mmCIF file of N, CA and C in Angstrom:
data_model
loop_
_atom_site.group_PDB
_atom_site.id
_atom_site.type_symbol
_atom_site.label_atom_id
_atom_site.label_comp_id
_atom_site.label_asym_id
_atom_site.label_seq_id
_atom_site.Cartn_x
_atom_site.Cartn_y
_atom_site.Cartn_z
ATOM 1 N N MET A 1 100.949 88.430 91.818
ATOM 2 C CA MET A 1 101.047 89.833 91.474
ATOM 3 C C MET A 1 102.521 90.225 91.425
ATOM 4 N N ALA A 2 102.871 91.028 90.464
ATOM 5 C CA ALA A 2 104.253 91.461 90.296
ATOM 6 C C ALA A 2 104.651 92.441 91.398
ATOM 7 N N THR A 3 105.892 92.344 91.817
ATOM 8 C CA THR A 3 106.411 93.247 92.841
ATOM 9 C C THR A 3 107.131 94.414 92.166
ATOM 10 N N GLU A 4 107.447 95.422 92.952
ATOM 11 C CA GLU A 4 108.191 96.566 92.412
ATOM 12 C C GLU A 4 109.555 96.119 91.895
ATOM 13 N N GLN A 5 110.152 95.123 92.537
ATOM 14 C CA GLN A 5 111.438 94.582 92.089
ATOM 15 C C GLN A 5 111.290 93.961 90.701
ATOM 16 N N ASP A 6 110.191 93.249 90.486
ATOM 17 C CA ASP A 6 109.928 92.645 89.172
ATOM 18 C C ASP A 6 109.839 93.726 88.103
ATOM 19 N N TYR A 7 109.139 94.820 88.421
ATOM 20 C CA TYR A 7 108.998 95.912 87.458
ATOM 21 C C TYR A 7 110.355 96.552 87.151
ATOM 22 N N GLU A 8 111.196 96.702 88.161
ATOM 23 C CA GLU A 8 112.512 97.297 87.948
ATOM 24 C C GLU A 8 113.375 96.424 87.037
ATOM 25 N N LYS A 9 113.338 95.110 87.237
ATOM 26 C CA LYS A 9 114.094 94.190 86.378
ATOM 27 C C LYS A 9 113.593 94.266 84.944
ATOM 28 N N LEU A 10 112.280 94.273 84.795
ATOM 29 C CA LEU A 10 111.682 94.338 83.469
ATOM 30 C C LEU A 10 112.047 95.650 82.771
ATOM 31 N N LYS A 11 112.023 96.729 83.524
ATOM 32 C CA LYS A 11 112.340 98.051 82.979
ATOM 33 C C LYS A 11 113.757 98.096 82.414
ATOM 34 N N GLU A 12 114.680 97.390 83.062
ATOM 35 C CA GLU A 12 116.075 97.387 82.632
ATOM 36 C C GLU A 12 116.286 96.676 81.299
ATOM 37 N N VAL A 13 115.482 95.667 80.991
ATOM 38 C CA VAL A 13 115.729 94.855 79.800
ATOM 39 C C VAL A 13 114.845 95.200 78.601
ATOM 40 N N MET A 14 113.789 95.948 78.813
ATOM 41 C CA MET A 14 112.881 96.249 77.705
ATOM 42 C C MET A 14 113.366 97.431 76.874
ATOM 43 N N GLU A 15 113.085 97.361 75.573
ATOM 44 C CA GLU A 15 113.361 98.464 74.660
ATOM 45 C C GLU A 15 112.047 98.885 74.028
ATOM 46 N N PHE A 16 111.869 100.184 73.806
ATOM 47 C CA PHE A 16 110.601 100.705 73.299
ATOM 48 C C PHE A 16 110.792 101.439 71.994
ATOM 49 N N PRO A 17 109.748 101.424 71.141
ATOM 50 C CA PRO A 17 108.448 100.781 71.318
ATOM 51 C C PRO A 17 108.594 99.258 71.340
ATOM 52 N N ALA A 18 107.695 98.605 72.094
ATOM 53 C CA ALA A 18 107.760 97.158 72.270
ATOM 54 C C ALA A 18 106.418 96.512 71.964
ATOM 55 N N ALA A 19 106.448 95.555 71.033
ATOM 56 C CA ALA A 19 105.250 94.761 70.751
ATOM 57 C C ALA A 19 105.162 93.683 71.816
ATOM 58 N N MET A 20 104.004 93.537 72.418
ATOM 59 C CA MET A 20 103.832 92.526 73.448
ATOM 60 C C MET A 20 102.386 92.060 73.507
ATOM 61 N N THR A 21 102.205 90.917 74.128
ATOM 62 C CA THR A 21 100.878 90.359 74.287
ATOM 63 C C THR A 21 100.554 90.265 75.768
ATOM 64 N N PHE A 22 99.437 90.852 76.141
ATOM 65 C CA PHE A 22 98.927 90.710 77.497
ATOM 66 C C PHE A 22 97.969 89.531 77.490
ATOM 67 N N LYS A 23 98.210 88.572 78.374
ATOM 68 C CA LYS A 23 97.330 87.417 78.505
ATOM 69 C C LYS A 23 96.630 87.532 79.849
ATOM 70 N N VAL A 24 95.316 87.485 79.787
ATOM 71 C CA VAL A 24 94.509 87.680 80.979
ATOM 72 C C VAL A 24 93.617 86.463 81.178
ATOM 73 N N ALA A 25 93.672 85.896 82.377
ATOM 74 C CA ALA A 25 92.801 84.770 82.718
ATOM 75 C C ALA A 25 91.759 85.267 83.708
ATOM 76 N N GLY A 26 90.523 84.914 83.433
ATOM 77 C CA GLY A 26 89.454 85.350 84.320
ATOM 78 C C GLY A 26 88.269 84.406 84.258
ATOM 79 N N VAL A 27 87.286 84.693 85.086
ATOM 80 C CA VAL A 27 86.078 83.883 85.060
ATOM 81 C C VAL A 27 85.383 84.113 83.723
ATOM 82 N N ASN A 28 84.723 83.089 83.244
ATOM 83 C CA ASN A 28 84.009 83.198 81.971
ATOM 84 C C ASN A 28 82.718 83.968 82.224
ATOM 85 N N ARG A 29 82.735 85.232 81.832
ATOM 86 C CA ARG A 29 81.547 86.063 81.978
ATOM 87 C C ARG A 29 81.345 86.879 80.718
ATOM 88 N N GLU A 30 80.117 87.288 80.516
ATOM 89 C CA GLU A 30 79.786 88.093 79.349
ATOM 90 C C GLU A 30 80.563 89.407 79.399
ATOM 91 N N ASN A 31 81.099 89.817 78.271
ATOM 92 C CA ASN A 31 81.790 91.098 78.093
ATOM 93 C C ASN A 31 83.164 91.199 78.763
ATOM 94 N N LEU A 32 83.760 90.082 79.190
ATOM 95 C CA LEU A 32 85.092 90.161 79.786
ATOM 96 C C LEU A 32 86.079 90.760 78.786
ATOM 97 N N ALA A 33 86.122 90.227 77.581
ATOM 98 C CA ALA A 33 87.075 90.722 76.580
ATOM 99 C C ALA A 33 86.835 92.196 76.267
ATOM 100 N N GLN A 34 85.581 92.595 76.147
ATOM 101 C CA GLN A 34 85.272 93.993 75.849
ATOM 102 C C GLN A 34 85.710 94.911 76.983
ATOM 103 N N ASP A 35 85.539 94.462 78.229
ATOM 104 C CA ASP A 35 85.975 95.272 79.374
ATOM 105 C C ASP A 35 87.492 95.422 79.390
ATOM 106 N N LEU A 36 88.202 94.355 79.031
ATOM 107 C CA LEU A 36 89.665 94.416 78.974
ATOM 108 C C LEU A 36 90.123 95.355 77.864
ATOM 109 N N ILE A 37 89.483 95.274 76.711
ATOM 110 C CA ILE A 37 89.819 96.161 75.585
ATOM 111 C C ILE A 37 89.587 97.619 75.971
ATOM 112 N N ALA A 38 88.522 97.897 76.699
ATOM 113 C CA ALA A 38 88.238 99.269 77.127
ATOM 114 C C ALA A 38 89.375 99.816 77.991
ATOM 115 N N VAL A 39 89.932 98.985 78.851
ATOM 116 C CA VAL A 39 91.056 99.407 79.690
ATOM 117 C C VAL A 39 92.280 99.680 78.812
ATOM 118 N N VAL A 40 92.582 98.783 77.897
ATOM 119 C CA VAL A 40 93.745 98.964 77.016
ATOM 120 C C VAL A 40 93.590 100.245 76.206
ATOM 121 N N GLN A 41 92.405 100.476 75.650
ATOM 122 C CA GLN A 41 92.190 101.667 74.818
ATOM 123 C C GLN A 41 92.321 102.964 75.608
ATOM 124 N N LYS A 42 92.057 102.905 76.897
ATOM 125 C CA LYS A 42 92.201 104.099 77.738
ATOM 126 C C LYS A 42 93.654 104.561 77.774
ATOM 127 N N TYR A 43 94.589 103.616 77.749
ATOM 128 C CA TYR A 43 96.015 103.943 77.860
ATOM 129 C C TYR A 43 96.778 103.842 76.539
ATOM 130 N N LEU A 44 96.283 103.013 75.616
ATOM 131 C CA LEU A 44 96.887 102.845 74.291
ATOM 132 C C LEU A 44 95.764 102.815 73.252
ATOM 133 N N PRO A 45 95.260 103.978 72.866
ATOM 134 C CA PRO A 45 94.145 103.997 71.910
ATOM 135 C C PRO A 45 94.495 103.242 70.623
ATOM 136 N N GLY A 46 93.520 102.524 70.103
ATOM 137 C CA GLY A 46 93.726 101.776 68.869
ATOM 138 C C GLY A 46 92.654 100.722 68.687
ATOM 139 N N ASP A 47 92.778 99.991 67.603
ATOM 140 C CA ASP A 47 91.849 98.898 67.312
ATOM 141 C C ASP A 47 92.489 97.599 67.757
ATOM 142 N N TYR A 48 91.790 96.852 68.584
ATOM 143 C CA TYR A 48 92.314 95.606 69.115
ATOM 144 C C TYR A 48 91.327 94.473 68.851
ATOM 145 N N ILE A 49 91.877 93.335 68.497
ATOM 146 C CA ILE A 49 91.073 92.141 68.282
ATOM 147 C C ILE A 49 91.567 91.096 69.279
ATOM 148 N N PRO A 50 90.835 90.908 70.364
ATOM 149 C CA PRO A 50 91.279 89.954 71.371
ATOM 150 C C PRO A 50 91.108 88.516 70.895
ATOM 151 N N LYS A 51 91.979 87.646 71.359
ATOM 152 C CA LYS A 51 91.844 86.209 71.103
ATOM 153 C C LYS A 51 91.349 85.589 72.396
ATOM 154 N N GLU A 52 90.248 84.846 72.306
ATOM 155 C CA GLU A 52 89.660 84.253 73.501
ATOM 156 C C GLU A 52 89.694 82.736 73.433
ATOM 157 N N LYS A 53 89.877 82.133 74.598
ATOM 158 C CA LYS A 53 89.841 80.675 74.695
ATOM 159 C C LYS A 53 89.198 80.313 76.024
ATOM 160 N N ARG A 54 88.124 79.537 75.948
ATOM 161 C CA ARG A 54 87.430 79.110 77.163
ATOM 162 C C ARG A 54 88.018 77.807 77.681
ATOM 163 N N SER A 55 87.946 77.632 78.990
ATOM 164 C CA SER A 55 88.411 76.381 79.584
ATOM 165 C C SER A 55 87.479 75.253 79.168
ATOM 166 N N SER A 56 87.958 74.029 79.315
ATOM 167 C CA SER A 56 87.176 72.869 78.850
ATOM 168 C C SER A 56 85.815 72.763 79.533
ATOM 169 N N LYS A 57 85.734 73.199 80.790
ATOM 170 C CA LYS A 57 84.449 73.149 81.492
ATOM 171 C C LYS A 57 83.658 74.446 81.339
ATOM 172 N N GLY A 58 84.255 75.444 80.696
ATOM 173 C CA GLY A 58 83.565 76.708 80.483
ATOM 174 C C GLY A 58 83.560 77.644 81.677
ATOM 175 N N THR A 59 84.353 77.334 82.693
ATOM 176 C CA THR A 59 84.387 78.143 83.911
ATOM 177 C C THR A 59 85.243 79.396 83.738
ATOM 178 N N TYR A 60 86.345 79.268 82.989
ATOM 179 C CA TYR A 60 87.294 80.365 82.830
ATOM 180 C C TYR A 60 87.458 80.738 81.365
ATOM 181 N N ASN A 61 87.971 81.936 81.159
ATOM 182 C CA ASN A 61 88.220 82.445 79.817
ATOM 183 C C ASN A 61 89.589 83.104 79.828
ATOM 184 N N SER A 62 90.413 82.792 78.833
ATOM 185 C CA SER A 62 91.687 83.500 78.701
ATOM 186 C C SER A 62 91.575 84.414 77.487
ATOM 187 N N VAL A 63 92.088 85.618 77.657
ATOM 188 C CA VAL A 63 92.003 86.635 76.613
ATOM 189 C C VAL A 63 93.415 87.143 76.347
ATOM 190 N N SER A 64 93.823 87.129 75.087
ATOM 191 C CA SER A 64 95.135 87.653 74.679
ATOM 192 C C SER A 64 94.922 88.918 73.860
ATOM 193 N N ILE A 65 95.682 89.954 74.188
ATOM 194 C CA ILE A 65 95.571 91.238 73.497
ATOM 195 C C ILE A 65 96.968 91.688 73.097
ATOM 196 N N ASP A 66 97.185 91.869 71.801
ATOM 197 C CA ASP A 66 98.475 92.333 71.280
ATOM 198 C C ASP A 66 98.503 93.859 71.280
ATOM 199 N N VAL A 67 99.569 94.432 71.836
ATOM 200 C CA VAL A 67 99.718 95.888 71.895
ATOM 201 C C VAL A 67 101.136 96.269 71.499
ATOM 202 N N VAL A 68 101.337 97.559 71.240
ATOM 203 C CA VAL A 68 102.674 98.119 71.050
ATOM 204 C C VAL A 68 102.815 99.245 72.075
ATOM 205 N N ALA A 69 103.569 98.971 73.124
ATOM 206 C CA ALA A 69 103.773 99.954 74.191
ATOM 207 C C ALA A 69 104.889 100.914 73.789
ATOM 208 N N GLN A 70 104.686 102.182 74.112
ATOM 209 C CA GLN A 70 105.664 103.210 73.770
ATOM 210 C C GLN A 70 106.673 103.468 74.888
ATOM 211 N N ASN A 71 106.308 103.062 76.125
ATOM 212 C CA ASN A 71 107.203 103.271 77.258
ATOM 213 C C ASN A 71 106.840 102.300 78.373
ATOM 214 N N PHE A 72 107.721 102.195 79.355
ATOM 215 C CA PHE A 72 107.516 101.236 80.430
ATOM 216 C C PHE A 72 106.313 101.583 81.298
ATOM 217 N N GLU A 73 106.034 102.859 81.459
ATOM 218 C CA GLU A 73 104.908 103.268 82.288
ATOM 219 C C GLU A 73 103.593 102.706 81.739
ATOM 220 N N GLN A 74 103.458 102.634 80.422
ATOM 221 C CA GLN A 74 102.255 102.046 79.827
ATOM 222 C C GLN A 74 102.143 100.565 80.189
ATOM 223 N N VAL A 75 103.246 99.865 80.126
ATOM 224 C CA VAL A 75 103.258 98.437 80.450
ATOM 225 C C VAL A 75 102.847 98.232 81.901
ATOM 226 N N GLU A 76 103.479 98.952 82.789
ATOM 227 C CA GLU A 76 103.197 98.833 84.222
ATOM 228 C C GLU A 76 101.733 99.173 84.527
ATOM 229 N N THR A 77 101.257 100.245 83.930
ATOM 230 C CA THR A 77 99.872 100.665 84.151
ATOM 231 C C THR A 77 98.894 99.615 83.650
ATOM 232 N N LEU A 78 99.152 99.056 82.470
ATOM 233 C CA LEU A 78 98.235 98.044 81.934
ATOM 234 C C LEU A 78 98.196 96.802 82.818
ATOM 235 N N TYR A 79 99.339 96.343 83.293
ATOM 236 C CA TYR A 79 99.338 95.188 84.198
ATOM 237 C C TYR A 79 98.450 95.457 85.406
ATOM 238 N N LYS A 80 98.610 96.615 86.007
ATOM 239 C CA LYS A 80 97.862 96.942 87.215
ATOM 240 C C LYS A 80 96.377 97.154 86.942
ATOM 241 N N GLU A 81 96.059 97.877 85.863
ATOM 242 C CA GLU A 81 94.661 98.190 85.575
ATOM 243 C C GLU A 81 93.881 96.975 85.054
ATOM 244 N N LEU A 82 94.518 96.130 84.243
ATOM 245 C CA LEU A 82 93.834 94.925 83.771
ATOM 246 C C LEU A 82 93.506 93.992 84.930
ATOM 247 N N ALA A 83 94.371 93.957 85.929
ATOM 248 C CA ALA A 83 94.141 93.096 87.090
ATOM 249 C C ALA A 83 92.927 93.540 87.907
ATOM 250 N N LYS A 84 92.515 94.790 87.758
ATOM 251 C CA LYS A 84 91.373 95.327 88.504
ATOM 252 C C LYS A 84 90.020 95.019 87.863
ATOM 253 N N VAL A 85 90.016 94.545 86.618
ATOM 254 C CA VAL A 85 88.758 94.279 85.922
ATOM 255 C C VAL A 85 88.019 93.135 86.624
ATOM 256 N N GLU A 86 86.729 93.283 86.748
ATOM 257 C CA GLU A 86 85.896 92.293 87.424
ATOM 258 C C GLU A 86 86.100 90.894 86.851
ATOM 259 N N GLY A 87 86.390 89.948 87.713
ATOM 260 C CA GLY A 87 86.534 88.555 87.316
ATOM 261 C C GLY A 87 87.926 88.143 86.907
ATOM 262 N N VAL A 88 88.864 89.098 86.785
ATOM 263 C CA VAL A 88 90.225 88.764 86.371
ATOM 264 C C VAL A 88 90.953 88.069 87.519
ATOM 265 N N LYS A 89 91.597 86.942 87.185
ATOM 266 C CA LYS A 89 92.354 86.172 88.170
ATOM 267 C C LYS A 89 93.854 86.362 88.012
ATOM 268 N N MET A 90 94.324 86.602 86.763
ATOM 269 C CA MET A 90 95.758 86.695 86.514
ATOM 270 C C MET A 90 96.021 87.479 85.221
ATOM 271 N N VAL A 91 97.104 88.269 85.237
ATOM 272 C CA VAL A 91 97.561 88.998 84.050
ATOM 273 C C VAL A 91 99.020 88.615 83.823
ATOM 274 N N ILE A 92 99.337 88.099 82.630
ATOM 275 C CA ILE A 92 100.717 87.777 82.296
ATOM 276 C C ILE A 92 101.077 88.342 80.932
#
């Protein structure tokens, strides 16, 4: 999990608007990608097409979502809120 120091460093180097990809790793469960998209749309309304990739054994699923953040607060909020989704193990 990112620390407040990590967020401060990131805030110093980012310029907005910023195109970025959130990559989320979680357990392979039904509707994981849709639940993640719902969180993104709450803070950055728009149409999103997630890219999904299942692990070789089918245990985990990675989901990539491309967004354009308008400010650092959106980035910080998305990292924190995506991490709260059921089954999510990591947000990068």
